[in-house]
Amino acid sequence: MSCSNSLAQVQKVVEQLRIEASMERTKISFTAIDLVQYCLDHRRSDPLITGIAASSNPFKDKKSCVLL
């Protein structure tokens, strides 16, 4: 009984690998170039690069923390 379960599992894995192998893939070099270009085009509006103005930051502490 376990042999048939094992065989069924192996057949499922082989079928999945066949499906994955037959998929058309995008070349990485084109994707990387597109990603770099996107980052360069949008760097002015990226808050991780430009930062957030203190006046428009809703998470800025109103007071400083004082320890006694």
Short mmCIF file of N, CA, C and O in Angstrom, two decimals:
data_model
loop_
_atom_site.label_atom_id
_atom_site.label_comp_id
_atom_site.label_asym_id
_atom_site.label_seq_id
_atom_site.Cartn_x
_atom_site.Cartn_y
_atom_site.Cartn_z
N MET A 1 0.82 -1.20 0.00
CA MET A 1 0.00 0.00 0.00
C MET A 1 0.87 1.26 0.00
O MET A 1 0.58 2.20 -0.70
N SER A 2 1.93 1.29 0.80
CA SER A 2 2.79 2.46 0.86
C SER A 2 3.56 2.65 -0.43
O SER A 2 3.93 3.76 -0.78
N CYS A 3 3.84 1.58 -1.12
CA CYS A 3 4.55 1.67 -2.40
C CYS A 3 3.71 2.41 -3.43
O CYS A 3 4.22 3.22 -4.19
N SER A 4 2.40 2.16 -3.45
CA SER A 4 1.53 2.83 -4.41
C SER A 4 1.39 4.31 -4.06
O SER A 4 1.31 5.16 -4.94
N ASN A 5 1.37 4.64 -2.75
CA ASN A 5 1.31 6.04 -2.33
C ASN A 5 2.59 6.76 -2.72
O ASN A 5 2.56 7.90 -3.18
N SER A 6 3.71 6.10 -2.52
CA SER A 6 4.99 6.69 -2.87
C SER A 6 5.09 6.92 -4.37
O SER A 6 5.57 7.96 -4.83
N LEU A 7 4.62 5.94 -5.14
CA LEU A 7 4.63 6.07 -6.60
C LEU A 7 3.73 7.22 -7.04
O LEU A 7 4.11 8.00 -7.92
N ALA A 8 2.58 7.36 -6.42
CA ALA A 8 1.66 8.45 -6.77
C ALA A 8 2.29 9.80 -6.45
O ALA A 8 2.16 10.76 -7.22
N GLN A 9 2.99 9.90 -5.31
CA GLN A 9 3.65 11.15 -4.95
C GLN A 9 4.75 11.51 -5.94
O GLN A 9 4.89 12.66 -6.34
N VAL A 10 5.52 10.51 -6.34
CA VAL A 10 6.60 10.75 -7.29
C VAL A 10 6.02 11.19 -8.64
O VAL A 10 6.55 12.08 -9.29
N GLN A 11 4.92 10.58 -9.04
CA GLN A 11 4.29 10.96 -10.32
C GLN A 11 3.79 12.40 -10.26
O GLN A 11 3.90 13.14 -11.23
N LYS A 12 3.25 12.82 -9.12
CA LYS A 12 2.79 14.20 -8.97
C LYS A 12 3.96 15.17 -9.06
O LYS A 12 3.87 16.22 -9.69
N VAL A 13 5.07 14.81 -8.42
CA VAL A 13 6.25 15.67 -8.45
C VAL A 13 6.79 15.79 -9.87
O VAL A 13 7.13 16.88 -10.34
N VAL A 14 6.84 14.66 -10.58
CA VAL A 14 7.34 14.67 -11.96
C VAL A 14 6.43 15.51 -12.84
O VAL A 14 6.90 16.30 -13.67
N GLU A 15 5.14 15.39 -12.66
CA GLU A 15 4.20 16.19 -13.47
C GLU A 15 4.37 17.68 -13.18
O GLU A 15 4.37 18.50 -14.09
N GLN A 16 4.55 18.04 -11.91
CA GLN A 16 4.76 19.44 -11.54
C GLN A 16 6.05 19.96 -12.17
O GLN A 16 6.09 21.08 -12.68
N LEU A 17 7.11 19.17 -12.13
CA LEU A 17 8.38 19.59 -12.73
C LEU A 17 8.25 19.75 -14.24
O LEU A 17 8.85 20.66 -14.82
N ARG A 18 7.48 18.90 -14.87
CA ARG A 18 7.26 19.04 -16.32
C ARG A 18 6.53 20.33 -16.63
O ARG A 18 6.86 21.03 -17.60
N ILE A 19 5.53 20.67 -15.82
CA ILE A 19 4.78 21.91 -16.03
C ILE A 19 5.71 23.11 -15.86
O ILE A 19 5.71 24.04 -16.66
N GLU A 20 6.53 23.09 -14.79
CA GLU A 20 7.45 24.20 -14.54
C GLU A 20 8.51 24.32 -15.63
O GLU A 20 8.89 25.42 -16.01
N ALA A 21 8.97 23.18 -16.14
CA ALA A 21 10.01 23.21 -17.17
C ALA A 21 9.46 23.75 -18.49
O ALA A 21 10.20 24.34 -19.28
N SER A 22 8.18 23.56 -18.74
CA SER A 22 7.61 24.00 -20.02
C SER A 22 7.18 25.47 -20.00
O SER A 22 6.83 26.02 -21.04
N MET A 23 7.24 26.13 -18.84
CA MET A 23 6.85 27.54 -18.76
C MET A 23 7.86 28.42 -19.46
O MET A 23 9.07 28.20 -19.36
N GLU A 24 7.36 29.43 -20.16
CA GLU A 24 8.25 30.40 -20.81
C GLU A 24 8.71 31.40 -19.77
O GLU A 24 7.92 31.96 -19.03
N ARG A 25 9.98 31.64 -19.70
CA ARG A 25 10.55 32.52 -18.68
C ARG A 25 11.11 33.79 -19.32
O ARG A 25 11.59 33.78 -20.44
N THR A 26 11.07 34.86 -18.54
CA THR A 26 11.65 36.12 -18.97
C THR A 26 13.13 36.09 -18.65
O THR A 26 13.52 35.65 -17.57
N LYS A 27 13.94 36.57 -19.55
CA LYS A 27 15.37 36.59 -19.30
C LYS A 27 15.66 37.55 -18.16
O LYS A 27 15.13 38.66 -18.10
N ILE A 28 16.52 37.15 -17.28
CA ILE A 28 16.82 37.94 -16.08
C ILE A 28 17.47 39.26 -16.45
O ILE A 28 17.19 40.29 -15.85
N SER A 29 18.31 39.26 -17.45
CA SER A 29 19.02 40.49 -17.78
C SER A 29 18.04 41.59 -18.19
O SER A 29 18.21 42.74 -17.82
N PHE A 30 16.99 41.25 -18.94
CA PHE A 30 16.01 42.26 -19.33
C PHE A 30 15.21 42.72 -18.12
O PHE A 30 14.94 43.91 -17.96
N THR A 31 14.87 41.80 -17.25
CA THR A 31 14.10 42.17 -16.07
C THR A 31 14.92 43.07 -15.15
O THR A 31 14.41 44.04 -14.61
N ALA A 32 16.18 42.76 -14.97
CA ALA A 32 17.04 43.58 -14.11
C ALA A 32 17.21 44.98 -14.68
O ALA A 32 17.17 45.97 -13.95
N ILE A 33 17.37 45.07 -15.98
CA ILE A 33 17.51 46.38 -16.62
C ILE A 33 16.23 47.20 -16.44
O ILE A 33 16.28 48.39 -16.11
N ASP A 34 15.08 46.55 -16.60
CA ASP A 34 13.80 47.24 -16.41
C ASP A 34 13.64 47.71 -14.96
O ASP A 34 13.16 48.81 -14.70
N LEU A 35 14.05 46.88 -14.00
CA LEU A 35 13.94 47.24 -12.60
C LEU A 35 14.84 48.42 -12.25
O LEU A 35 14.40 49.36 -11.57
N VAL A 36 16.04 48.42 -12.75
CA VAL A 36 16.96 49.53 -12.50
C VAL A 36 16.40 50.81 -13.12
O VAL A 36 16.42 51.89 -12.49
N GLN A 37 15.88 50.72 -14.33
CA GLN A 37 15.32 51.90 -14.99
C GLN A 37 14.12 52.45 -14.23
O GLN A 37 13.97 53.65 -14.06
N TYR A 38 13.26 51.55 -13.73
CA TYR A 38 12.10 51.98 -12.95
C TYR A 38 12.55 52.72 -11.69
O TYR A 38 12.01 53.76 -11.34
N CYS A 39 13.55 52.16 -11.01
CA CYS A 39 14.06 52.80 -9.79
C CYS A 39 14.64 54.18 -10.08
O CYS A 39 14.42 55.12 -9.32
N LEU A 40 15.37 54.29 -11.18
CA LEU A 40 15.95 55.58 -11.54
C LEU A 40 14.87 56.59 -11.90
O LEU A 40 14.97 57.77 -11.56
N ASP A 41 13.83 56.15 -12.60
CA ASP A 41 12.75 57.04 -13.01
C ASP A 41 11.93 57.55 -11.82
O ASP A 41 11.38 58.64 -11.86
N HIS A 42 11.81 56.75 -10.76
CA HIS A 42 10.94 57.10 -9.64
C HIS A 42 11.71 57.47 -8.36
O HIS A 42 11.11 57.55 -7.29
N ARG A 43 12.99 57.72 -8.46
CA ARG A 43 13.77 57.98 -7.25
C ARG A 43 13.40 59.30 -6.59
O ARG A 43 13.55 59.46 -5.39
N ARG A 44 12.91 60.27 -7.34
CA ARG A 44 12.55 61.55 -6.75
C ARG A 44 11.33 61.44 -5.84
O ARG A 44 11.18 62.21 -4.90
N SER A 45 10.43 60.50 -6.11
CA SER A 45 9.23 60.36 -5.29
C SER A 45 9.34 59.22 -4.28
O SER A 45 8.36 58.89 -3.62
N ASP A 46 10.50 58.62 -4.13
CA ASP A 46 10.69 57.51 -3.21
C ASP A 46 11.06 58.04 -1.83
O ASP A 46 12.12 58.62 -1.63
N PRO A 47 10.20 57.83 -0.82
CA PRO A 47 10.49 58.37 0.50
C PRO A 47 11.68 57.69 1.18
O PRO A 47 12.26 58.24 2.10
N LEU A 48 12.04 56.49 0.75
CA LEU A 48 13.21 55.84 1.33
C LEU A 48 14.50 56.52 0.90
O LEU A 48 15.50 56.46 1.60
N ILE A 49 14.48 57.15 -0.25
CA ILE A 49 15.67 57.84 -0.75
C ILE A 49 15.66 59.31 -0.35
O ILE A 49 16.64 59.84 0.15
N THR A 50 14.53 59.97 -0.57
CA THR A 50 14.46 61.41 -0.33
C THR A 50 14.10 61.76 1.11
O THR A 50 14.34 62.88 1.56
N GLY A 51 13.52 60.83 1.84
CA GLY A 51 13.10 61.11 3.22
C GLY A 51 11.72 61.74 3.25
O GLY A 51 11.15 62.10 2.22
N ILE A 52 11.20 61.88 4.44
CA ILE A 52 9.88 62.49 4.64
C ILE A 52 10.08 63.80 5.38
O ILE A 52 10.81 63.86 6.38
N ALA A 53 9.43 64.84 4.90
CA ALA A 53 9.53 66.13 5.57
C ALA A 53 8.94 66.02 6.97
O ALA A 53 7.92 65.36 7.18
N ALA A 54 9.60 66.63 7.94
CA ALA A 54 9.15 66.55 9.34
C ALA A 54 7.74 67.11 9.50
O ALA A 54 6.97 66.64 10.34
N SER A 55 7.38 68.11 8.72
CA SER A 55 6.05 68.72 8.86
C SER A 55 4.94 67.80 8.35
O SER A 55 3.81 67.91 8.81
N SER A 56 5.25 66.89 7.43
CA SER A 56 4.20 66.03 6.88
C SER A 56 4.28 64.60 7.41
O SER A 56 3.51 63.75 6.97
N ASN A 57 5.16 64.34 8.36
CA ASN A 57 5.30 62.99 8.90
C ASN A 57 4.31 62.80 10.05
O ASN A 57 4.47 63.37 11.12
N PRO A 58 3.28 61.95 9.86
CA PRO A 58 2.28 61.77 10.92
C PRO A 58 2.80 60.93 12.09
O PRO A 58 2.19 60.89 13.14
N PHE A 59 3.93 60.26 11.93
CA PHE A 59 4.46 59.40 12.97
C PHE A 59 5.54 60.07 13.83
O PHE A 59 6.07 59.44 14.73
N LYS A 60 5.82 61.31 13.56
CA LYS A 60 6.83 62.03 14.33
C LYS A 60 6.32 62.26 15.74
O LYS A 60 5.16 62.64 15.95
N ASP A 61 7.18 62.04 16.72
CA ASP A 61 6.79 62.26 18.11
C ASP A 61 6.53 63.75 18.34
O ASP A 61 7.28 64.60 17.88
N LYS A 62 5.48 64.03 19.09
CA LYS A 62 5.15 65.42 19.40
C LYS A 62 6.10 65.97 20.45
O LYS A 62 6.46 67.13 20.42
N LYS A 63 6.49 65.15 21.40
CA LYS A 63 7.41 65.57 22.46
C LYS A 63 8.59 64.62 22.47
O LYS A 63 8.50 63.48 22.03
N SER A 64 9.65 65.08 23.03
CA SER A 64 10.77 64.18 23.21
C SER A 64 10.57 63.37 24.48
O SER A 64 9.92 63.80 25.42
N CYS A 65 11.13 62.20 24.51
CA CYS A 65 11.00 61.30 25.66
C CYS A 65 12.04 61.68 26.71
O CYS A 65 13.22 61.86 26.41
N VAL A 66 11.61 61.82 27.95
CA VAL A 66 12.51 62.17 29.03
C VAL A 66 12.46 61.06 30.06
O VAL A 66 11.38 60.69 30.54
N LEU A 67 13.61 60.51 30.40
CA LEU A 67 13.67 59.48 31.43
C LEU A 67 14.05 60.12 32.76
O LEU A 67 14.94 60.98 32.81
N LEU A 68 13.39 59.69 33.80
CA LEU A 68 13.69 60.25 35.12
C LEU A 68 14.67 59.39 35.85
O LEU A 68 14.77 58.27 35.82
#
